[in-house]
Short mmCIF file of C-alpha atoms in Angstrom, two decimals:
data_model
loop_
_atom_site.label_atom_id
_atom_site.label_comp_id
_atom_site.label_asym_id
_atom_site.label_seq_id
_atom_site.Cartn_x
_atom_site.Cartn_y
_atom_site.Cartn_z
CA MET A 199 37.28 -8.43 -34.32
CA LEU A 200 38.83 -11.00 -32.04
CA LEU A 201 39.33 -9.56 -28.22
CA TYR A 202 42.29 -11.02 -25.92
CA LYS A 203 41.49 -10.71 -22.64
CA CYS A 204 43.52 -12.80 -19.99
CA GLY A 205 44.08 -15.26 -22.10
CA ILE A 206 41.35 -16.19 -23.41
CA VAL A 207 40.17 -15.32 -26.80
CA PHE A 208 36.30 -14.40 -28.74
CA HIS A 209 34.99 -13.30 -31.29
CA ILE A 210 32.95 -10.60 -31.26
CA CYS A 211 30.33 -10.34 -33.46
CA ILE A 212 29.76 -6.26 -34.81
CA ARG A 213 26.35 -6.06 -36.58
CA PHE A 214 26.79 -2.27 -38.64
CA TYR A 215 22.83 -2.45 -40.05
CA SER A 216 21.84 -1.87 -43.73
CA GLU A 217 18.15 -0.99 -44.30
CA GLU A 218 17.67 -4.67 -45.95
CA GLU A 219 18.41 -6.57 -42.77
CA MET A 220 16.68 -4.96 -40.94
CA PRO A 221 14.74 -7.66 -38.10
CA ASN A 222 11.44 -9.19 -40.14
CA ASN A 223 9.25 -6.99 -37.01
CA SER A 224 10.63 -3.23 -37.84
CA ILE A 225 9.08 -2.68 -41.55
CA PHE A 226 5.73 -2.91 -40.55
CA TYR A 227 5.27 0.10 -37.99
CA GLU A 228 6.72 3.58 -38.78
CA ARG A 229 7.25 4.60 -34.41
CA THR A 230 7.63 8.28 -34.22
CA GLY A 231 9.89 8.85 -31.68
CA LYS A 232 12.10 7.82 -34.53
CA THR A 233 12.17 11.82 -35.58
CA GLN A 234 12.84 11.91 -31.99
CA ILE A 235 15.95 9.92 -31.97
CA LYS A 236 16.93 12.27 -35.06
CA TYR A 237 16.80 14.99 -32.75
CA LEU A 238 18.38 14.23 -29.95
CA SER A 239 21.09 12.78 -31.95
CA GLU A 240 22.58 15.84 -33.15
CA HIS A 241 22.63 17.90 -30.35
CA PHE A 242 23.63 15.02 -27.12
CA PRO A 243 26.68 13.20 -28.04
CA VAL A 244 24.41 10.54 -26.24
CA VAL A 245 20.80 9.07 -25.86
CA VAL A 246 19.80 7.26 -24.66
CA ILE A 247 16.49 4.95 -25.68
CA THR A 248 13.81 3.48 -22.23
CA GLY A 249 10.56 1.73 -21.75
CA ALA A 250 10.00 -1.12 -20.62
CA ARG A 251 10.65 -4.66 -21.60
CA GLN A 252 9.82 -6.00 -25.37
CA VAL A 253 8.07 -1.76 -26.34
CA GLY A 254 10.93 -1.60 -29.65
CA LYS A 255 14.03 -0.52 -27.65
CA SER A 256 16.51 -1.64 -29.89
CA THR A 257 13.71 -2.11 -32.92
CA LEU A 258 13.10 1.24 -32.76
CA VAL A 259 17.66 1.81 -32.81
CA LYS A 260 17.81 -0.45 -35.43
CA GLU A 261 15.75 1.33 -37.86
CA PHE A 262 17.28 3.84 -36.73
CA ALA A 263 20.78 2.52 -37.31
CA ALA A 264 20.45 0.76 -40.75
CA GLU A 265 19.00 5.10 -41.99
CA LYS A 266 21.29 7.16 -41.06
CA GLY A 267 23.99 4.12 -41.77
CA GLY A 268 27.79 3.66 -39.75
CA ILE A 269 26.46 3.36 -36.31
CA GLN A 270 27.10 -0.44 -35.00
CA TYR A 271 25.29 -2.41 -32.99
CA VAL A 272 26.03 -4.59 -29.62
CA THR A 273 24.35 -5.82 -27.21
CA LEU A 274 24.97 -6.92 -23.21
CA ASP A 275 22.66 -10.61 -23.14
CA TYR A 276 25.37 -11.94 -24.53
CA PRO A 277 26.76 -12.95 -20.99
CA ILE A 278 30.79 -12.52 -22.61
CA LEU A 279 30.49 -9.08 -22.87
CA ARG A 280 27.51 -8.55 -20.09
CA ASN A 281 30.38 -9.54 -18.16
CA LEU A 282 33.22 -8.18 -19.85
CA ALA A 283 31.43 -4.06 -19.84
CA LYS A 284 31.56 -4.89 -15.45
CA THR A 285 34.90 -6.09 -15.65
CA ASP A 286 37.17 -4.23 -18.17
CA PRO A 287 34.92 -1.53 -19.21
CA GLU A 288 37.76 0.56 -20.51
CA LEU A 289 38.60 -2.36 -22.67
CA PHE A 290 34.81 -3.24 -23.78
CA LEU A 291 34.94 0.63 -25.20
CA GLN A 292 38.14 0.06 -26.53
CA GLN A 293 36.33 -2.72 -29.67
CA TYR A 294 33.59 -0.75 -30.50
CA THR A 295 34.23 3.56 -32.43
CA THR A 296 31.24 5.59 -32.28
CA PRO A 297 28.91 5.72 -33.47
CA VAL A 298 27.81 2.61 -31.10
CA ILE A 299 24.44 2.02 -30.45
CA ILE A 300 24.78 -0.37 -26.02
CA ASP A 301 21.38 -2.39 -25.66
CA GLU A 302 20.12 -3.88 -22.47
CA ILE A 303 23.00 -0.99 -20.88
CA GLN A 304 21.27 -0.68 -17.88
CA TYR A 305 23.10 -3.90 -17.21
CA ALA A 306 26.74 -2.93 -17.13
CA PRO A 307 26.08 1.18 -15.72
CA GLU A 308 29.75 1.09 -15.25
CA LEU A 309 30.08 1.63 -18.39
CA LEU A 310 28.91 5.24 -18.01
CA PRO A 311 31.53 7.33 -16.16
CA TYR A 312 34.16 4.75 -18.39
CA ILE A 313 31.68 7.07 -21.47
CA LYS A 314 31.28 10.36 -19.43
CA ILE A 315 35.69 10.41 -19.86
CA ARG A 316 34.99 9.69 -23.50
CA ILE A 317 32.74 12.08 -24.60
CA ASP A 318 34.56 14.26 -22.88
CA GLU A 319 38.53 14.30 -24.35
CA ASN A 320 36.04 14.27 -27.99
CA ARG A 321 32.51 15.37 -27.25
CA THR A 322 30.72 15.41 -30.40
CA ASN A 323 27.31 14.93 -31.28
CA GLY A 324 25.55 11.42 -31.41
CA MET A 325 28.56 9.52 -30.63
CA TYR A 326 26.66 6.42 -28.60
CA TYR A 327 23.02 5.54 -28.52
CA LEU A 328 21.49 3.07 -24.92
CA THR A 329 19.25 0.83 -24.69
CA GLY A 330 17.44 0.35 -21.81
CA SER A 331 14.50 -1.72 -19.34
CA GLN A 332 15.40 -0.86 -15.51
CA MET A 333 14.25 3.05 -15.12
CA PHE A 334 15.20 3.41 -12.47
CA ARG A 335 18.86 2.11 -12.28
CA LEU A 336 19.50 3.65 -15.84
CA MET A 337 18.05 7.35 -15.02
CA LYS A 338 20.00 7.47 -12.00
CA HIS A 339 23.07 6.61 -13.23
CA VAL A 340 22.13 8.18 -15.88
CA SER A 341 21.60 11.37 -13.76
CA GLU A 342 24.60 10.99 -11.94
CA SER A 343 27.12 10.20 -14.65
CA LEU A 344 26.44 11.79 -17.84
CA ALA A 345 24.38 14.77 -16.48
CA GLY A 346 24.22 17.51 -19.38
CA ARG A 347 25.43 14.53 -21.68
CA ALA A 348 22.37 13.18 -22.24
CA GLY A 349 18.48 12.88 -24.69
CA ILE A 350 16.53 11.19 -23.15
CA LEU A 351 13.20 9.52 -25.10
CA GLN A 352 10.76 7.28 -23.09
CA LEU A 353 8.99 4.61 -24.98
CA PHE A 354 5.76 2.93 -24.89
CA GLY A 355 4.39 0.43 -26.88
CA LEU A 356 2.94 1.47 -30.60
CA SER A 357 0.03 4.50 -31.19
CA ARG A 358 -2.40 4.02 -32.86
CA ALA A 359 -0.72 6.51 -35.35
CA GLU A 360 1.69 3.83 -35.42
CA ILE A 361 -0.18 1.47 -36.21
CA LEU A 362 -2.83 2.62 -38.22
CA GLY A 363 0.08 5.03 -40.17
CA TYR A 364 -1.12 8.28 -39.56
CA THR A 365 0.81 10.88 -38.46
CA GLU A 366 1.12 12.23 -34.90
CA CYS A 367 1.01 14.89 -32.70
CA PRO A 368 0.52 16.01 -29.35
CA PHE A 369 -3.45 15.94 -28.73
CA LEU A 370 -4.14 19.17 -27.68
CA PRO A 371 -8.18 20.21 -28.41
CA LYS A 372 -7.84 23.21 -28.79
CA ASN A 373 -4.88 21.96 -32.87
CA ILE A 374 -8.74 19.70 -33.03
CA VAL A 375 -10.96 21.56 -35.45
CA THR A 376 -12.15 20.03 -38.05
CA GLN A 377 -12.69 16.08 -38.97
CA SER A 378 -9.62 14.45 -40.50
CA GLU A 379 -9.71 12.58 -43.29
CA GLU A 380 -7.85 9.90 -42.58
CA LYS A 381 -8.38 7.99 -39.48
CA VAL A 382 -11.02 5.72 -40.19
CA PRO A 383 -14.12 7.06 -37.25
CA GLU A 384 -14.10 3.93 -34.47
CA THR A 385 -16.99 1.23 -33.70
CA ILE A 386 -17.42 0.63 -29.69
CA THR A 387 -15.97 -3.48 -31.77
CA SER A 388 -13.07 -1.81 -32.66
CA VAL A 389 -11.67 -0.20 -29.98
CA PHE A 390 -12.38 -2.78 -27.07
CA ASP A 391 -9.99 -4.99 -29.84
CA LYS A 392 -7.88 -3.02 -29.59
CA ILE A 393 -7.91 -2.19 -25.80
CA TYR A 394 -7.89 -6.33 -25.91
CA ARG A 395 -4.20 -6.88 -27.80
CA GLY A 396 -3.00 -4.12 -25.83
CA SER A 397 0.40 -2.40 -27.68
CA PHE A 398 3.28 -4.31 -27.27
CA PRO A 399 4.67 -4.35 -30.37
CA GLN A 400 3.78 -8.16 -31.26
CA MET A 401 0.76 -8.58 -30.37
CA ILE A 402 0.17 -6.27 -33.52
CA VAL A 403 2.58 -7.51 -35.72
CA ASP A 404 1.45 -11.40 -35.64
CA GLU A 405 -2.19 -11.50 -35.12
CA LYS A 406 -2.11 -15.14 -34.84
CA ILE A 407 -0.27 -14.74 -30.73
CA THR A 408 -2.98 -15.03 -28.25
CA PRO A 409 -2.99 -13.06 -25.16
CA ASP A 410 -2.37 -15.62 -22.74
CA ALA A 411 0.34 -17.07 -24.72
CA TYR A 412 3.06 -13.99 -25.05
CA PHE A 413 1.96 -11.72 -22.19
CA GLY A 414 2.51 -15.02 -19.34
CA GLU A 415 5.71 -15.58 -21.13
CA TYR A 416 6.77 -11.76 -20.07
CA LEU A 417 5.51 -12.11 -17.17
CA GLN A 418 7.76 -14.79 -16.95
CA THR A 419 11.23 -12.91 -18.35
CA TYR A 420 9.97 -9.69 -16.78
CA LEU A 421 9.91 -11.88 -12.82
CA GLU A 422 13.15 -12.98 -14.16
CA ARG A 423 15.15 -10.49 -15.47
CA ASP A 424 14.24 -6.92 -13.65
CA ILE A 425 12.51 -7.47 -11.04
CA ARG A 426 14.85 -9.73 -9.91
CA GLU A 427 17.60 -8.13 -10.08
CA LEU A 428 15.37 -4.86 -8.87
CA VAL A 429 14.61 -6.20 -5.65
CA GLU A 430 14.41 -10.07 -3.11
CA ILE A 431 10.93 -11.63 -3.71
CA LYS A 432 10.02 -13.85 -1.74
CA LYS A 433 7.78 -15.46 -2.74
CA GLU A 434 6.14 -15.32 -6.31
CA ARG A 435 2.75 -15.73 -6.42
CA LYS A 436 2.05 -13.14 -3.81
CA PHE A 437 3.85 -10.75 -6.48
CA LEU A 438 1.62 -11.92 -9.18
CA GLN A 439 -1.26 -11.53 -7.34
CA PHE A 440 0.14 -8.32 -6.43
CA LEU A 441 -0.30 -7.32 -9.86
CA SER A 442 -3.47 -8.43 -10.88
CA CYS A 443 -4.12 -5.96 -7.60
CA VAL A 444 -3.54 -3.61 -9.50
CA ALA A 445 -5.17 -4.31 -12.92
CA ALA A 446 -8.66 -4.47 -10.97
CA ARG A 447 -7.71 -1.25 -10.55
CA THR A 448 -6.28 1.02 -13.78
CA GLY A 449 -7.67 3.82 -14.18
CA GLN A 450 -9.03 4.11 -10.74
CA GLU A 451 -7.19 6.65 -7.63
CA LEU A 452 -4.55 4.51 -6.21
CA ASN A 453 -5.09 3.08 -2.46
CA LEU A 454 -2.48 1.54 -0.59
CA SER A 455 -4.18 0.15 2.20
CA ASP A 456 -6.39 -1.27 -0.36
CA ILE A 457 -4.51 -3.35 -2.32
CA ALA A 458 -2.50 -4.80 0.79
CA LYS A 459 -4.97 -5.88 2.14
CA ASP A 460 -6.12 -7.77 -1.04
CA VAL A 461 -2.63 -9.84 -0.33
CA GLU A 462 -1.31 -9.47 2.08
CA ILE A 463 1.00 -7.82 2.83
CA ASP A 464 1.75 -4.36 5.04
CA THR A 465 1.25 -1.21 3.00
CA LYS A 466 4.95 -0.17 2.44
CA THR A 467 5.30 -3.29 0.20
CA VAL A 468 2.87 -2.39 -1.47
CA ASP A 469 4.20 0.65 -2.16
CA ASN A 470 8.09 -0.02 -2.81
CA TRP A 471 5.70 -2.68 -5.30
CA LEU A 472 4.42 -0.80 -7.28
CA SER A 473 7.50 2.18 -7.26
CA LEU A 474 8.46 -1.20 -9.63
CA LEU A 475 6.18 -0.78 -11.57
CA VAL A 476 6.27 3.08 -12.25
CA THR A 477 10.09 2.78 -13.08
CA SER A 478 9.33 -0.53 -15.06
CA GLY A 479 6.83 2.17 -17.49
CA ILE A 480 3.78 -1.03 -16.95
CA VAL A 481 2.32 1.71 -14.28
CA ILE A 482 2.15 5.89 -14.69
CA LEU A 483 0.09 6.97 -11.58
CA LEU A 484 -1.44 10.61 -12.93
CA GLN A 485 -1.15 13.83 -10.27
CA PRO A 486 -4.39 15.50 -9.15
CA TYR A 487 -3.84 19.04 -10.05
CA SER A 488 -2.70 21.29 -6.86
CA GLY A 489 -2.90 24.66 -6.67
CA ASN A 490 -3.17 27.48 -4.52
CA THR A 491 -6.83 28.31 -4.75
CA ILE A 492 -7.85 24.38 -5.00
CA LYS A 493 -9.63 23.53 -1.31
CA ARG A 494 -11.01 19.91 -0.96
CA ILE A 495 -9.06 18.52 -3.55
CA VAL A 496 -8.82 14.86 -3.13
CA LYS A 497 -4.85 13.91 -2.85
CA ARG A 498 -3.97 10.08 -4.32
CA PRO A 499 -2.82 9.94 -7.43
CA LYS A 500 -5.33 7.72 -10.33
CA LEU A 501 -3.22 4.56 -11.59
CA PHE A 502 -2.83 3.74 -15.57
CA MET A 503 -1.74 0.47 -16.64
CA MET A 504 0.22 1.50 -19.75
CA ASP A 505 -0.98 -1.86 -22.01
CA THR A 506 -4.52 -2.48 -21.59
CA GLY A 507 -3.35 -5.60 -23.40
CA LEU A 508 -1.42 -6.94 -19.42
CA ALA A 509 -4.01 -4.87 -18.38
CA CYS A 510 -7.40 -7.37 -19.60
CA TYR A 511 -4.46 -10.54 -19.27
CA LEU A 512 -3.88 -9.74 -15.14
CA GLY A 513 -7.78 -9.36 -15.46
CA LEU A 514 -8.58 -12.47 -16.62
CA TRP A 515 -10.89 -11.22 -19.99
CA ASN A 516 -10.03 -13.68 -22.31
CA ASN A 517 -12.76 -12.01 -24.43
CA PRO A 518 -13.39 -7.96 -26.22
CA ARG A 519 -17.29 -8.57 -25.88
CA ALA A 520 -17.37 -9.37 -23.03
CA LEU A 521 -15.82 -7.75 -21.47
CA GLU A 522 -16.65 -4.53 -23.42
CA ILE A 523 -20.01 -5.04 -21.95
CA SER A 524 -18.22 -5.51 -17.86
CA ALA A 525 -18.15 -2.97 -14.89
CA GLN A 526 -14.55 -2.76 -16.07
CA ALA A 527 -15.40 -1.11 -20.00
CA GLY A 528 -15.29 2.51 -18.75
CA ASN A 529 -11.63 1.84 -16.98
CA LEU A 530 -10.72 0.22 -19.56
CA PHE A 531 -12.21 2.61 -21.65
CA GLU A 532 -10.20 5.29 -19.32
CA THR A 533 -7.02 4.33 -19.49
CA TYR A 534 -6.93 3.28 -23.61
CA VAL A 535 -7.29 7.17 -23.92
CA ILE A 536 -5.06 8.09 -21.10
CA SER A 537 -2.19 6.16 -22.73
CA GLU A 538 -2.69 7.22 -26.32
CA ILE A 539 -2.44 10.81 -25.70
CA ILE A 540 0.77 10.36 -22.97
CA LYS A 541 2.19 8.30 -25.59
CA THR A 542 1.54 11.08 -28.47
CA TYR A 543 3.93 13.19 -26.07
CA THR A 544 6.09 10.89 -25.17
CA ASN A 545 6.95 9.69 -29.03
CA HIS A 546 8.48 13.43 -29.92
CA GLY A 547 10.04 14.42 -26.00
CA ILE A 548 7.79 15.98 -24.58
CA ASP A 549 8.06 15.83 -20.54
CA ILE A 550 4.11 14.72 -19.15
CA ARG A 551 4.53 14.32 -15.37
CA SER A 552 3.92 18.66 -14.83
CA ARG A 553 1.83 19.19 -17.75
CA PHE A 554 -0.51 16.43 -16.98
CA SER A 555 -2.94 15.79 -14.25
CA TYR A 556 -7.01 14.96 -12.83
CA TYR A 557 -8.88 17.47 -10.58
CA ARG A 558 -11.76 15.30 -7.86
CA ASP A 559 -12.27 16.62 -4.53
CA ASN A 560 -14.05 15.84 -1.63
CA ASN A 561 -17.81 16.17 -2.78
CA GLY A 562 -17.00 13.41 -6.48
CA LYS A 563 -16.42 16.12 -8.97
CA GLU A 564 -14.16 14.99 -11.02
CA ILE A 565 -12.80 16.23 -14.20
CA ASP A 566 -10.37 12.66 -15.63
CA LEU A 567 -7.72 14.43 -17.10
CA LEU A 568 -6.02 18.70 -17.45
CA ILE A 569 -3.13 18.93 -20.00
CA GLU A 570 -0.83 22.24 -19.06
CA GLU A 571 0.29 23.84 -21.96
CA ASN A 572 1.46 27.68 -21.41
CA GLY A 573 0.20 28.19 -18.23
CA VAL A 574 -3.20 27.32 -19.33
CA LEU A 575 -4.87 24.37 -18.50
CA TYR A 576 -7.29 22.21 -21.44
CA PRO A 577 -9.97 19.89 -19.54
CA ILE A 578 -10.25 16.51 -20.78
CA GLU A 579 -14.00 14.57 -19.65
CA ILE A 580 -13.95 10.51 -20.76
CA LYS A 581 -17.48 8.62 -21.79
CA LYS A 582 -17.01 5.35 -22.83
CA SER A 583 -20.53 6.19 -24.83
CA VAL A 584 -21.39 8.09 -29.03
CA ASN A 585 -23.17 10.64 -27.64
CA PRO A 586 -22.60 11.94 -24.87
CA GLY A 587 -23.75 15.04 -23.66
CA LYS A 588 -24.02 18.28 -22.49
CA ASP A 589 -24.45 16.44 -19.32
CA ALA A 590 -21.01 15.63 -19.53
CA LEU A 591 -18.91 19.49 -18.69
CA LYS A 592 -21.03 19.82 -15.64
CA ASN A 593 -18.06 19.38 -13.75
CA PHE A 594 -15.89 21.83 -16.20
CA THR A 595 -17.16 25.21 -14.29
CA ILE A 596 -15.14 24.46 -10.67
CA LEU A 597 -12.49 25.07 -13.78
CA GLU A 598 -13.56 28.45 -12.57
CA THR A 599 -12.90 28.24 -9.58
CA LEU A 600 -8.71 28.15 -10.34
CA ASN A 601 -6.53 31.59 -11.49
CA LYS A 602 -6.29 30.33 -14.33
CA THR A 603 -7.23 30.77 -18.27
CA ILE A 604 -9.72 27.88 -18.61
CA GLY A 605 -8.54 27.51 -22.80
CA LYS A 606 -10.43 24.42 -25.48
CA GLY A 607 -11.84 22.05 -23.70
CA CYS A 608 -13.49 17.97 -25.30
CA VAL A 609 -15.51 15.04 -24.06
CA ILE A 610 -13.96 11.93 -26.14
CA SER A 611 -15.50 9.26 -26.69
CA LEU A 612 -16.94 7.08 -29.18
CA SER A 613 -18.83 9.89 -31.39
CA GLN A 614 -18.69 9.31 -35.38
CA MET A 615 -17.77 12.75 -35.91
CA ILE A 616 -17.23 15.71 -33.90
CA ILE A 617 -19.99 18.38 -32.31
CA PRO A 618 -19.77 21.30 -30.79
CA LEU A 619 -20.72 21.18 -27.67
CA ASP A 620 -21.31 25.01 -26.11
CA PHE A 621 -18.33 27.85 -27.12
CA ASN A 622 -15.77 26.25 -25.30
CA ASN A 623 -16.08 22.86 -26.35
CA MET A 624 -16.29 20.01 -27.58
CA LEU A 625 -17.71 16.38 -27.93
CA ILE A 626 -14.12 14.33 -30.10
CA PRO A 627 -13.92 11.41 -31.45
CA ILE A 628 -11.66 8.71 -30.18
CA SER A 629 -9.78 8.20 -33.39
CA GLU A 630 -8.77 11.83 -33.65
CA ILE A 631 -6.21 11.39 -30.77
#
């Protein structure tokens, strides 16, 4: 296609993907989110796939396009196309008949009002597929321009089910009845090998790439292409030190003052920088459970890195065997379990913000995770041991003081089998997530 703009002729290559042409790293793992993209495309004119950089957004939507057929692809990574999209969005959109994938849409939010106009003129489901990694900026513009017109999928790294090749369902204790024959039991060695490498697709596909090589480049790209566009970072060294302090606190309650003290910056800066990590999909904050009958709840959220491999790299761990016997092992095990449970929901398009929480009061009584569904609370404890025993359930009794229906609970551990602990709670192997 030739595109004429201000007397200059641009040669633009429009890609139509077939299964034979798919990039090599797309054929190894079936992404659960592909089913969700299909569902959203049948009900919304626009499908937005958002998430951290390099979690596989582009590969996923290209794979969907290859199976569906007839979907064009364009990326705003190319400076010429990006400039055209920003300066003349109407002309840019004229070049592409729908359905079309527009990759890295955050670089040209100017397109979104024009996409809205085109949708309102001829509303058809599955017209535009937009991907972007700067979630705060992207979702702000989507909510302003495409309210009611866009279905949204938040994507994280590969889940256990995607890596190991079994069917993925949103995790809930009541749904775990019998041991799955397709799921291989885990050992502490196999689990910490997974924790150490994390869930970014390239770290899974390329078994020979080292965390130092991958995450070093990843952080540089993140700093240069995302952070500097969102906020002015005058001291890159301070921001990297901040990242390391956050990673060291994964699985712990958030304390802005402690981080500010360690990095030697003010708490307002910590809060601003942390919001970048959250909106970039690198960190998730698990809010404390709030209910009218709880009198002594701790109000600080818990902080979790969504990729344990990145957390290990920032924490200067270069050996999974040393990691599994370290003081940090319990927090990273909990981080791994929490992030994997979250993926089982987000991969199905379910927003976890209103249904996931944790409990901890001023007496130190804590429940690692509460999942609320249809007015029922399901308590979950996470223990890095093979047989934690009934003592792991001791804090579940505090839920009896709430004006809530309490569902079946569980303790997720390194157990090799499902074991009933009492009438309403059981021990569940991590392999069942």
